[in-house]
Amino acid sequence: MGSIVKQLPDRFFGDIEGHTEQTRHFHPAIPEALRKRRAKTATTLMRDHIMSGTNDLVAVLDEHGLWAEDAKSSA
């Protein structure tokens, strides 16, 4: 997944519906938790942020048929 993300344009996630709002929640909350030395909170926020982005990415790639050929060739 990391190799796919590195190839995406910077604006990619901003174009996914709802992702910008999620980012506006997570981005300030993560450093705030770190400043308050709330490691578990920061860890949870970071994990949720990454998983949210990953789920959004997989959904978009699925919509574009990224795995369509794999499904045909393995059938």
XYZ file of N, CA and C in Angstrom, residues 13-49:
111
model
N -5.885 12.760 -1.849
C -6.784 12.535 -0.718
C -7.766 13.691 -0.547
N -7.352 14.905 -0.910
C -8.248 16.055 -0.824
C -9.423 15.955 -1.769
N -9.270 15.155 -2.820
C -10.346 14.977 -3.792
C -11.344 13.898 -3.378
N -11.057 13.158 -2.314
C -11.971 12.107 -1.850
C -13.015 12.748 -0.938
N -14.270 12.529 -1.267
C -15.349 13.127 -0.500
C -15.255 12.754 0.983
N -15.290 13.753 1.830
C -15.269 13.533 3.268
C -13.875 13.462 3.881
N -12.861 13.238 3.063
C -11.518 13.055 3.629
C -10.959 14.354 4.213
N -11.248 15.474 3.588
C -10.735 16.748 4.091
C -11.262 17.033 5.490
N -12.541 16.725 5.719
C -13.115 16.937 7.041
C -12.447 16.029 8.081
N -12.172 14.787 7.689
C -11.488 13.865 8.600
C -10.100 14.400 8.947
N -9.412 14.906 7.933
C -8.065 15.439 8.140
C -8.101 16.640 9.071
N -9.106 17.487 8.906
C -9.238 18.658 9.790
C -9.456 18.246 11.243
N -10.008 17.083 11.447
C -10.174 16.566 12.815
C -8.855 16.008 13.346
N -8.240 15.130 12.559
C -7.056 14.405 13.042
C -5.804 15.268 13.139
N -5.541 16.100 12.149
C -4.261 16.817 12.116
C -4.017 17.695 13.339
N -4.960 18.484 13.806
C -4.666 19.237 15.035
C -4.736 18.381 16.302
N -5.549 17.351 16.284
C -5.734 16.531 17.493
C -4.491 15.710 17.823
N -3.772 15.247 16.812
C -2.592 14.404 17.057
C -1.488 15.175 17.779
N -1.036 16.330 17.258
C 0.001 17.047 18.013
C -0.478 17.568 19.371
N -1.776 17.861 19.466
C -2.321 18.296 20.758
C -2.182 17.180 21.795
N -2.494 15.962 21.398
C -2.340 14.820 22.306
C -0.869 14.624 22.681
N 0.023 14.820 21.720
C 1.452 14.697 22.016
C 1.911 15.783 22.986
N 1.444 17.007 22.775
C 1.816 18.099 23.688
C 1.361 17.808 25.121
N 0.206 17.172 25.220
C -0.332 16.846 26.542
C 0.235 15.536 27.088
N 1.173 14.940 26.334
C 1.818 13.679 26.722
C 0.809 12.548 26.895
N -0.174 12.542 26.021
C -1.193 11.495 26.027
C -0.870 10.525 24.880
N 0.116 9.675 25.134
C 0.643 8.785 24.098
C -0.423 7.842 23.535
N -1.231 7.264 24.400
C -2.258 6.331 23.920
C -3.272 7.046 23.030
N -3.635 8.252 23.412
C -4.574 9.025 22.597
C -3.951 9.357 21.252
N -2.708 9.815 21.257
C -2.018 10.147 20.010
C -1.889 8.919 19.117
N -1.563 7.790 19.712
C -1.437 6.547 18.952
C -2.765 6.150 18.321
N -3.822 6.240 19.092
C -5.143 5.890 18.577
C -5.560 6.833 17.459
N -5.347 8.130 17.658
C -5.689 9.105 16.624
C -4.897 8.861 15.343
N -3.608 8.606 15.482
C -2.762 8.382 14.307
C -3.183 7.120 13.573
N -3.438 6.049 14.324
C -3.886 4.800 13.702
C -5.213 5.005 12.979
N -6.149 5.670 13.632
C -7.447 5.915 13.010
C -7.319 6.784 11.765
N -6.433 7.768 11.808
C -6.201 8.644 10.658
C -5.629 7.849 9.480
